[in-house]
XYZ file of C-alpha atoms in Angstrom:
239
model
C 0.767 -24.955 -122.446
C 2.688 -27.547 -123.985
C 5.031 -27.224 -121.154
C 2.291 -28.056 -118.561
C 1.063 -30.836 -120.400
C 4.384 -32.475 -120.680
C 4.851 -32.294 -116.895
C 1.528 -33.409 -116.175
C 0.494 -29.920 -114.594
C -2.795 -29.880 -116.370
C -5.265 -32.236 -118.137
C -8.054 -32.084 -120.295
C -11.306 -31.299 -118.752
C -14.882 -32.271 -119.841
C -18.119 -30.683 -118.890
C -16.614 -28.570 -116.020
C -18.970 -26.496 -113.896
C -16.314 -23.767 -113.492
C -14.401 -22.125 -116.495
C -11.904 -19.255 -116.069
C -10.123 -17.177 -118.700
C -6.470 -17.293 -119.489
C -4.212 -14.019 -118.755
C -0.869 -13.479 -119.871
C 1.421 -11.556 -117.284
C 5.007 -10.376 -118.064
C 7.481 -10.966 -115.326
C 10.182 -8.911 -113.877
C 12.773 -10.958 -115.859
C 11.023 -10.083 -119.095
C 9.541 -13.357 -119.648
C 6.019 -14.036 -119.742
C 3.731 -16.074 -117.147
C 0.172 -17.728 -118.007
C -1.800 -17.164 -115.323
C -5.737 -17.923 -114.872
C -8.331 -15.362 -113.759
C -9.937 -17.183 -111.029
C -11.944 -14.186 -109.977
C -15.301 -16.029 -109.870
C -14.021 -19.082 -108.058
C -12.309 -17.109 -105.453
C -15.515 -15.377 -104.619
C -16.980 -18.675 -103.947
C -14.229 -19.925 -101.826
C -14.030 -19.563 -97.959
C -11.039 -17.788 -96.779
C -8.073 -19.787 -95.444
C -6.806 -17.755 -92.295
C -3.515 -19.368 -91.919
C -1.221 -16.476 -91.062
C 1.547 -15.207 -93.381
C 4.684 -13.864 -91.504
C 5.374 -10.239 -90.637
C 8.025 -8.883 -93.154
C 9.414 -6.602 -90.310
C 9.584 -9.369 -87.943
C 11.690 -11.423 -90.579
C 14.082 -8.703 -91.125
C 14.581 -8.112 -87.237
C 15.242 -11.981 -87.415
C 17.893 -11.670 -89.998
C 20.096 -9.133 -87.675
C 23.184 -10.453 -85.622
C 23.821 -13.227 -88.441
C 27.015 -13.124 -90.278
C 25.976 -15.340 -93.283
C 22.660 -15.554 -95.265
C 21.479 -17.946 -97.889
C 18.288 -17.398 -99.961
C 16.352 -20.030 -101.685
C 13.435 -19.943 -103.967
C 11.050 -22.921 -104.776
C 10.648 -23.618 -108.428
C 7.283 -22.972 -109.589
C 6.582 -23.073 -105.834
C 2.920 -23.209 -105.820
C 2.726 -25.906 -108.976
C 4.688 -28.406 -106.303
C 1.343 -28.842 -104.294
C -1.000 -31.377 -105.986
C -4.692 -30.376 -106.160
C -7.425 -32.570 -104.563
C -8.551 -34.830 -107.417
C -12.166 -33.841 -106.727
C -11.404 -30.152 -107.085
C -8.980 -30.198 -109.953
C -11.859 -29.317 -112.366
C -12.971 -26.301 -110.566
C -9.827 -24.732 -111.699
C -10.530 -25.256 -115.327
C -9.451 -22.706 -117.866
C -10.535 -22.122 -121.576
C -7.780 -21.991 -124.439
C -8.063 -22.401 -128.080
C -7.185 -25.918 -127.814
C -10.263 -26.600 -125.380
C -10.571 -26.684 -121.641
C -8.188 -27.947 -119.321
C -7.764 -28.267 -115.497
C -4.965 -27.726 -112.882
C -3.649 -31.068 -111.416
C -1.311 -28.902 -109.335
C -2.206 -25.632 -107.262
C -1.998 -22.843 -109.910
C -1.071 -19.247 -108.927
C -3.847 -16.651 -108.079
C -6.139 -19.108 -106.391
C -7.382 -17.185 -103.229
C -5.756 -19.576 -100.678
C -2.636 -20.585 -102.660
C -0.461 -18.482 -100.391
C -1.920 -19.845 -97.185
C -1.948 -23.138 -98.287
C 1.828 -22.923 -99.296
C 2.619 -21.277 -95.759
C 0.957 -24.160 -93.976
C 3.455 -26.464 -95.841
C 6.462 -24.873 -95.282
C 5.625 -24.131 -91.762
C 5.128 -27.819 -91.013
C 8.219 -28.792 -93.073
C 10.492 -26.611 -91.144
C 9.045 -26.110 -87.887
C 11.918 -27.218 -85.950
C 14.231 -24.590 -87.573
C 12.074 -21.532 -88.003
C 13.404 -18.464 -85.644
C 16.658 -20.570 -85.255
C 18.310 -21.126 -88.415
C 15.747 -20.514 -91.066
C 12.899 -17.984 -91.851
C 10.266 -18.837 -94.406
C 7.925 -16.578 -96.339
C 5.675 -18.579 -98.650
C 8.118 -20.178 -101.288
C 10.972 -17.797 -100.331
C 13.142 -19.586 -97.671
C 16.308 -18.068 -96.027
C 19.019 -20.007 -93.947
C 20.837 -17.626 -91.528
C 24.164 -18.389 -89.392
C 25.555 -16.302 -86.728
C 28.818 -17.509 -87.696
C 30.300 -18.617 -90.998
C 31.608 -22.114 -89.785
C 28.152 -23.173 -89.249
C 26.572 -22.180 -92.063
C 27.329 -25.112 -94.490
C 25.847 -27.302 -91.773
C 22.716 -25.083 -91.621
C 22.106 -25.346 -95.304
C 22.627 -29.270 -95.183
C 19.815 -29.159 -92.460
C 17.665 -27.188 -94.887
C 18.619 -29.012 -98.235
C 17.605 -32.445 -96.405
C 14.152 -31.254 -95.719
C 13.673 -30.161 -99.187
C 14.879 -33.275 -100.539
C 12.646 -35.230 -98.089
C 9.499 -33.439 -99.335
C 10.992 -33.574 -103.069
C 10.717 -29.661 -103.221
C 12.750 -28.208 -106.261
C 14.455 -24.987 -106.196
C 14.941 -22.358 -108.903
C 18.824 -21.692 -109.246
C 18.227 -18.542 -110.832
C 16.597 -17.019 -107.862
C 18.796 -18.619 -105.103
C 21.685 -16.770 -103.409
C 24.307 -18.503 -101.248
C 26.584 -17.134 -98.754
C 25.317 -13.442 -98.986
C 26.699 -11.065 -96.614
C 25.616 -7.909 -98.597
C 22.279 -6.038 -98.631
C 22.222 -4.682 -95.083
C 21.207 -1.184 -96.361
C 18.095 -2.428 -98.297
C 17.072 -4.113 -95.008
C 17.657 -1.008 -93.007
C 15.841 1.412 -95.551
C 12.381 1.489 -93.641
C 14.391 2.985 -90.653
C 16.271 5.423 -92.870
C 14.621 8.796 -93.298
C 14.350 9.736 -97.009
C 16.403 6.439 -97.796
C 15.612 6.718 -101.648
C 16.944 10.066 -101.633
C 19.937 9.342 -99.696
C 20.935 6.028 -101.659
C 19.804 6.628 -105.151
C 23.127 7.809 -106.522
C 25.098 4.687 -105.685
C 22.117 2.425 -106.113
C 21.593 3.457 -109.763
C 25.009 2.654 -110.563
C 24.380 -0.950 -109.379
C 21.566 -1.667 -111.616
C 22.398 -4.256 -114.053
C 21.303 -2.077 -117.234
C 23.751 0.801 -116.275
C 27.283 1.171 -116.595
C 29.142 1.041 -113.326
C 30.812 4.243 -112.834
C 31.898 5.029 -109.121
C 32.336 8.834 -109.056
C 32.635 11.655 -106.283
C 29.059 12.005 -106.189
C 28.753 8.158 -105.238
C 31.445 8.461 -102.653
C 30.172 11.523 -100.974
C 26.561 9.882 -100.781
C 27.910 6.758 -99.275
C 29.902 8.891 -96.580
C 26.917 10.776 -95.782
C 24.908 7.767 -95.338
C 27.587 6.264 -93.115
C 27.746 9.421 -90.977
C 23.796 9.246 -90.684
C 23.811 5.571 -89.838
C 26.417 6.307 -87.197
C 24.557 8.978 -85.416
C 22.716 8.292 -82.211
C 20.105 5.181 -82.621
C 16.711 5.971 -82.823
C 15.746 2.403 -83.545
C 17.293 -0.801 -82.370
C 16.878 -4.475 -82.203
C 15.487 -5.302 -78.708
C 18.178 -7.621 -76.853
C 17.092 -10.460 -74.275
C 17.910 -9.499 -70.747
C 18.771 -5.868 -71.487
C 16.670 -2.616 -70.523
C 14.566 -1.184 -73.522
C-alpha cells in the first residue's frame, strides 16, 4: 500500500459510490500481490469486445524464426492511467481508509482488452512481421540472427516513445530453446514423453542427466522425426 501511494498509483477517496474489498494473492515466484475484488463493479460494466490474439496462431507465427526475445511489461496494467472521472469507481477499503486507483488495476473486467488495444496500436506496423503481442507479453522474432539486434532496437524505441517500462526479471533475450514446449500441444501424451527430462530442469531439483533422460529424449526425437501429421502451411504450396 505504501508503495502504491509513493508512486501515485492510488489516492485517498472520500464518499465513493463504489467500494471493493482487498484480496491478497500469492504469485508464482512466492511473492504476494495485493488485488481488489471488483466483482460488483465488473457486473455493472459493459464488456469491451476488443479481441485477444489466439495463442495457437501466435505459436505458429514463431516458426521459421532463428532467434526470439521475450519481454514483459512491468506492472503492465498499472502503466495505463484511469480517466479522472472514473477513478473513484475503483475504490477499495483498507485499515487506513478508502483509496482509489489512479492507474488501471488488475482484475477490472475490461483491463485485458484495454491493454491489448493499446499494444496493438503501438506495434501495428510490426505485428505479424517482427513482433507478436499478447496483452503485456511481447515477442520480437527474427528469421536470421544478424537482424535480431535491429528488430529489438525498433521494439525498444517504440516502448521508449510510449514510456512503457519492462520487468527485467521476466524478460529473455536471444532465445533459441523452448521449441518442445511450443510443440507440446501436437505431441501425443506429451507430458508422459517429456516428464523424465523436464523434471531435472526444474529450479528446485538437482540437475542429474541419467540414462532414463537420455532414453526419453531419444524416443521423443524419434517420434518427432516420424512422418508429419501436422505442419505449418507454407504460402504457395499445396496443403
